[in-house]
Tab-separated table of C-alpha atoms in Angstrom:
chain	number	residue	atom	x	y	z
A	1	MET	CA	73.750	72.597	74.331
A	2	GLN	CA	69.844	73.216	73.328
A	3	LYS	CA	68.224	76.275	75.455
A	4	ASN	CA	65.613	75.310	77.924
A	5	PRO	CA	65.237	71.554	76.177
A	6	THR	CA	62.571	69.479	76.588
A	7	HIS	CA	63.891	66.164	78.340
A	8	THR	CA	61.312	63.158	78.860
A	9	SER	CA	63.282	61.006	80.820
A	10	LEU	CA	66.477	60.848	83.086
A	11	VAL	CA	68.267	57.578	84.122
A	12	ALA	CA	70.792	58.242	87.023
A	13	VAL	CA	73.981	55.781	87.269
A	14	GLY	CA	76.379	55.718	90.339
A	15	ASP	CA	76.978	55.292	93.712
A	16	SER	CA	76.060	57.079	97.182
A	17	PHE	CA	76.839	60.586	95.897
A	18	THR	CA	73.888	59.824	93.250
A	19	GLU	CA	71.539	57.335	95.648
A	20	GLY	CA	71.419	60.752	97.555
A	21	MET	CA	72.993	60.088	100.830
A	22	SER	CA	72.963	62.447	103.212
A	23	ASP	CA	69.751	63.898	102.280
A	24	LEU	CA	67.581	62.061	104.529
A	25	LEU	CA	63.549	62.254	104.292
A	26	PRO	CA	61.312	61.925	107.163
A	27	ASP	CA	60.236	58.328	105.955
A	28	GLY	CA	64.176	57.513	106.674
A	29	SER	CA	64.780	57.137	102.521
A	30	TYR	CA	67.181	59.477	100.816
A	31	ARG	CA	66.605	62.278	98.198
A	32	GLY	CA	69.685	63.456	96.667
A	33	TRP	CA	70.170	66.060	93.895
A	34	ALA	CA	69.375	63.199	91.181
A	35	ASP	CA	65.489	63.038	92.471
A	36	VAL	CA	65.836	66.932	92.949
A	37	LEU	CA	66.694	67.458	89.287
A	38	ALA	CA	63.977	64.680	88.235
A	39	GLY	CA	61.406	66.493	89.955
A	40	ARG	CA	62.348	69.741	88.453
A	41	MET	CA	62.481	68.249	84.811
A	42	ALA	CA	59.186	66.367	85.644
A	43	ALA	CA	57.657	69.941	86.361
A	44	HIS	CA	58.908	71.107	83.247
A	45	THR	CA	57.694	68.085	81.192
A	46	PRO	CA	54.730	66.260	81.623
A	47	GLY	CA	54.788	62.557	81.678
A	48	PHE	CA	59.004	62.748	82.666
A	49	ARG	CA	60.300	59.624	83.986
A	50	TYR	CA	62.991	58.877	85.521
A	51	ALA	CA	64.814	55.915	87.237
A	52	ASN	CA	67.834	55.745	89.884
A	53	LEU	CA	70.449	52.633	89.547
A	54	ALA	CA	72.846	54.350	91.922
A	55	VAL	CA	73.520	52.096	95.236
A	56	ARG	CA	76.102	53.459	97.965
A	57	GLY	CA	79.550	52.048	97.913
A	58	LYS	CA	80.006	50.680	94.380
A	59	LEU	CA	83.002	50.635	92.757
A	60	ILE	CA	83.420	51.629	88.988
A	61	LYS	CA	83.832	48.056	88.180
A	62	GLN	CA	80.490	47.178	89.983
A	63	ILE	CA	78.915	50.255	88.386
A	64	VAL	CA	79.809	48.776	84.822
A	65	ASP	CA	78.848	45.572	85.750
A	66	GLU	CA	75.430	46.081	87.428
A	67	GLN	CA	74.053	49.375	86.183
A	68	VAL	CA	75.558	50.319	82.490
A	69	ASP	CA	73.454	47.844	80.479
A	70	VAL	CA	70.502	48.565	82.391
A	71	ALA	CA	70.773	51.968	81.674
A	72	ALA	CA	71.627	51.651	78.313
A	73	ALA	CA	68.750	49.314	77.529
A	74	MET	CA	66.271	51.876	78.876
A	75	GLN	CA	67.286	54.408	75.927
A	76	PRO	CA	66.644	57.756	77.881
A	77	ASP	CA	66.874	61.243	76.903
A	78	VAL	CA	69.452	61.945	79.735
A	79	ILE	CA	71.734	59.599	81.696
A	80	THR	CA	74.280	60.865	84.434
A	81	LEU	CA	77.273	59.007	85.352
A	82	VAL	CA	79.076	59.567	88.308
A	83	GLY	CA	81.771	56.686	89.262
A	84	GLY	CA	85.438	55.751	90.355
A	85	LEU	CA	85.593	58.162	93.167
A	86	ASN	CA	85.115	55.392	95.775
A	87	ASP	CA	87.931	53.594	94.000
A	88	THR	CA	90.454	56.672	94.760
A	89	LEU	CA	89.671	56.714	98.282
A	90	ARG	CA	90.808	52.891	98.495
A	91	PRO	CA	94.675	52.491	100.037
A	92	LYS	CA	95.331	50.812	97.011
A	93	CYS	CA	93.766	51.619	93.599
A	94	ASP	CA	94.838	51.174	89.844
A	95	MET	CA	94.067	53.946	88.296
A	96	VAL	CA	94.902	52.696	84.670
A	97	ARG	CA	92.408	50.168	85.109
A	98	VAL	CA	89.763	52.816	87.173
A	99	ARG	CA	89.843	54.871	83.702
A	100	ASP	CA	89.950	51.920	81.383
A	101	LEU	CA	86.238	51.013	83.334
A	102	LEU	CA	85.700	54.747	82.923
A	103	THR	CA	86.259	54.564	79.307
A	104	GLU	CA	83.997	51.246	78.781
A	105	ALA	CA	80.896	52.590	80.981
A	106	VAL	CA	81.061	55.665	78.687
A	107	GLU	CA	81.458	54.417	75.306
A	108	ARG	CA	78.440	51.860	75.978
A	109	LEU	CA	76.152	54.730	77.545
A	110	ALA	CA	76.634	57.779	75.166
A	111	PRO	CA	74.979	55.833	72.098
A	112	SER	CA	72.058	54.946	73.989
A	113	CYS	CA	71.068	58.351	75.106
A	114	LYS	CA	70.666	61.888	73.742
A	115	GLN	CA	72.718	63.396	76.040
A	116	LEU	CA	75.186	62.077	78.800
A	117	VAL	CA	76.131	64.197	81.503
A	118	LEU	CA	79.228	63.145	83.358
A	119	MET	CA	80.842	65.030	86.665
A	120	ARG	CA	84.047	66.791	88.383
A	121	SER	CA	82.577	65.188	91.829
A	122	PRO	CA	83.203	67.940	94.698
A	123	GLY	CA	85.691	67.441	97.137
A	124	ARG	CA	85.542	68.597	100.844
A	125	GLN	CA	88.390	70.887	102.130
A	126	GLY	CA	90.799	68.994	104.497
A	127	PRO	CA	93.467	66.558	105.057
A	128	VAL	CA	91.555	63.782	103.238
A	129	LEU	CA	91.339	65.696	100.058
A	130	GLU	CA	94.804	66.531	99.929
A	131	ARG	CA	95.833	62.925	100.419
A	132	PHE	CA	94.200	61.594	97.367
A	133	ARG	CA	93.945	64.968	95.194
A	134	PRO	CA	96.360	63.622	92.667
A	135	ARG	CA	93.911	60.378	92.257
A	136	MET	CA	91.327	62.800	91.932
A	137	GLU	CA	92.525	64.988	89.746
A	138	GLU	CA	93.624	62.083	87.585
A	139	LEU	CA	90.123	60.677	87.216
A	140	PHE	CA	88.541	64.131	86.406
A	141	GLY	CA	91.091	64.353	83.776
A	142	CYS	CA	89.713	61.326	82.127
A	143	VAL	CA	86.273	62.673	82.581
A	144	ASP	CA	87.013	65.782	80.685
A	145	GLU	CA	88.974	63.505	77.777
A	146	LEU	CA	85.790	61.177	77.122
A	147	ALA	CA	83.435	63.925	77.405
A	148	GLU	CA	85.138	65.975	74.504
A	149	ARG	CA	85.314	62.710	72.703
A	150	HIS	CA	81.762	61.693	73.226
A	151	GLY	CA	79.845	64.425	73.357
A	152	ALA	CA	78.882	64.376	76.792
A	153	LEU	CA	78.242	67.239	79.020
A	154	VAL	CA	80.848	67.792	82.250
A	155	VAL	CA	79.436	69.509	85.618
A	156	ASP	CA	82.478	70.812	87.233
A	157	LEU	CA	81.670	70.266	91.016
A	158	TYR	CA	85.055	70.256	91.682
A	159	GLY	CA	86.068	73.964	90.787
A	160	ALA	CA	83.044	74.970	93.008
A	161	ALA	CA	84.451	76.815	96.297
A	162	SER	CA	80.953	76.540	97.641
A	163	LEU	CA	80.721	72.881	97.797
A	164	SER	CA	84.343	72.375	99.268
A	165	ASP	CA	83.125	74.321	102.542
A	166	PRO	CA	83.054	71.462	105.173
A	167	ARG	CA	79.722	73.142	106.272
A	168	MET	CA	78.273	71.724	103.021
A	169	TRP	CA	79.333	68.186	104.364
A	170	ASP	CA	77.579	65.597	106.616
A	171	VAL	CA	79.027	64.564	109.795
A	172	ASP	CA	80.153	61.577	107.956
A	173	ARG	CA	82.729	64.031	106.017
A	174	LEU	CA	82.073	61.690	102.649
A	175	HIS	CA	78.336	63.178	101.851
A	176	LEU	CA	76.603	66.524	101.056
A	177	THR	CA	74.138	67.939	103.031
A	178	PRO	CA	70.690	68.616	101.615
A	179	GLU	CA	71.698	72.306	100.731
A	180	GLY	CA	74.811	71.001	98.884
A	181	HIS	CA	72.526	68.202	97.091
A	182	ARG	CA	70.266	71.152	96.055
A	183	ARG	CA	73.331	72.984	94.718
A	184	VAL	CA	74.294	69.945	92.397
A	185	ALA	CA	70.781	69.697	91.187
A	186	GLU	CA	71.273	73.554	90.239
A	187	ALA	CA	74.585	72.897	88.260
A	188	VAL	CA	73.128	70.134	86.766
A	189	TRP	CA	69.984	72.005	85.374
A	190	GLN	CA	71.854	74.672	84.080
A	191	THR	CA	74.579	72.578	82.428
A	192	LEU	CA	71.747	70.875	80.726
A	193	GLY	CA	70.302	74.321	79.397
A	194	TYR	CA	67.550	74.907	81.607
A	195	ASP	CA	66.795	78.901	83.057
A	196	PRO	CA	68.884	79.062	86.184
A	197	GLU	CA	66.580	79.044	89.700
A	198	ASP	CA	69.779	79.944	91.530
A	199	THR	CA	72.559	81.803	89.884
A	200	GLU	CA	74.455	81.791	93.258
A	201	TRP	CA	75.202	78.234	93.626
A	202	ARG	CA	78.644	78.492	93.376
A	203	THR	CA	78.865	81.151	95.949
A	204	PRO	CA	80.268	80.153	99.023
A	205	LEU	CA	78.430	80.366	102.537
A	206	PRO	CA	79.119	83.465	104.615
A	207	ALA	CA	82.395	83.569	106.754
A	208	THR	CA	81.742	82.429	110.390
A	209	LEU	CA	83.870	81.801	113.374
A	210	PRO	CA	85.323	78.487	113.141
A	211	PRO	CA	84.696	76.044	115.779
A	212	GLY	CA	86.983	76.283	118.673
A	213	TRP	CA	89.962	73.591	119.886
A	214	ALA	CA	87.332	71.709	121.818
A	215	ALA	CA	84.902	71.558	119.790
A	216	ARG	CA	86.860	70.558	116.844
A	217	ARG	CA	88.126	67.296	118.832
A	218	VAL	CA	84.652	66.214	119.973
A	219	ALA	CA	83.641	66.022	116.489
A	220	ASP	CA	86.917	63.996	115.372
A	221	ALA	CA	86.104	61.737	117.957
A	222	ARG	CA	82.625	61.058	117.181
A	223	PHE	CA	83.329	61.127	113.331
A	224	ALA	CA	86.229	58.560	114.088
A	225	ARG	CA	83.772	56.547	116.015
A	226	GLN	CA	80.474	56.565	113.886
A	227	HIS	CA	81.853	56.873	110.692
A	228	LEU	CA	85.712	56.384	110.187
A	229	MET	CA	85.995	53.168	112.208
A	230	PRO	CA	83.003	51.537	110.473
A	231	TRP	CA	84.318	52.573	107.127
A	232	ILE	CA	87.908	51.079	107.951
A	233	GLY	CA	86.512	47.823	109.218
A	234	ARG	CA	84.650	47.420	106.046
A	235	ARG	CA	87.631	47.809	103.494
A	236	LEU	CA	89.279	45.411	105.804
A	237	THR	CA	86.541	42.684	105.252
A	238	GLY	CA	85.864	43.306	102.278
A	239	ARG	CA	82.258	44.244	102.659
A	240	SER	CA	80.583	47.676	101.456
A	241	SER	CA	77.895	49.638	102.637
A	242	GLY	CA	75.794	48.632	99.834
A	243	ASP	CA	76.212	45.187	99.886
A	244	GLY	CA	72.483	43.758	99.494
A	245	LEU	CA	70.697	46.831	98.336
A	246	PRO	CA	68.850	47.167	95.658
A	247	PRO	CA	69.189	50.385	93.070
A	248	LYS	CA	67.539	53.177	94.424
A	249	ARG	CA	64.459	53.111	91.506
A	250	PRO	CA	65.152	50.335	89.359
A	251	ASP	CA	62.319	51.105	86.540
A	252	LEU	CA	61.930	54.220	84.474
A	253	LEU	CA	58.697	55.049	85.277
A	254	PRO	CA	56.524	58.691	85.506
A	255	TYR	CA	57.999	60.564	88.298
A	256	ASP	CA	56.393	63.494	90.191
A	257	GLY	CA	59.003	63.836	93.105
A	258	PRO	CA	60.180	62.273	96.088
A	259	GLY	CA	58.027	58.871	96.655
A	260	ALA	CA	56.395	58.878	93.078
C-alpha cells in the first residue's frame, strides 16, 4: 500500500450502504461515506473524477448484472465494491450462489482498476445481527479470501466496536447515521494509505444511560410501523426500494463535493 497515494478517480459499486442512506442532505438527496471519501480525494488531487453506481435494495446478482461491467469499463484508479449483505438478510438465501456471484464481481473488477477495495460491512448490535451473523460472517470470509487472491484491500468495519453501537444507526436500524458514514469514509481513507484525519474512528461513543422501557417500546412500535412492515411487504411482493431508481452518479466526472 502506497503512503499518501495520488488517486485520480473513484467508482463506487453497491447498494444503499454505498448510496449513502440515511445521511440526508437538505435537498433530500443522500451523501454517505463514498461522497465524503470522494470529496477528500478530490481535495488531495486536482481534477479528481468520481462515479457512484450504487442503488438501494440491490442484491448481489443485480450488482453484478447492472454495475460491474459499467464500473470496469471506466478503468478508474480505485473501485469500491460492497454487496451481498441484502442477500444474507433475506429469509431464504443461497450462500453458495452469493459467494459465486461475489467472486465473479471481484474477478471482473480487479483487473480493471489500480486498487480494488472490499469491505466487511458493519453490523448493528441487536437480535437481527445475532440471527443473521452466521451468514454475514460466511460472506466476510469470502471477502477475505478474494482480497488475498486478487490483491484487494479489505476495510474491516464489522470488527469496529464504534460502528456496532445502535446510536450510530438511523431509526430504520438498517442504515448508518451521518456520523457513522463519516467514520466509514475515514476507515476507507486510511486503508487506501492517506494520513489519518481521525485516528479515533474506531473509538466507541461515550457511554450513556440506556433509554427506559417505555421509550424502547415506543421506538420499537415506530420502527415496526414505518420501516419493518414496509420492508416485509416488499419482500412478500418481490419489490425493492430501488426499483426504477437510476445509479446515484452514473458518469465518471470531476467532483468537488456533494452536488458537484
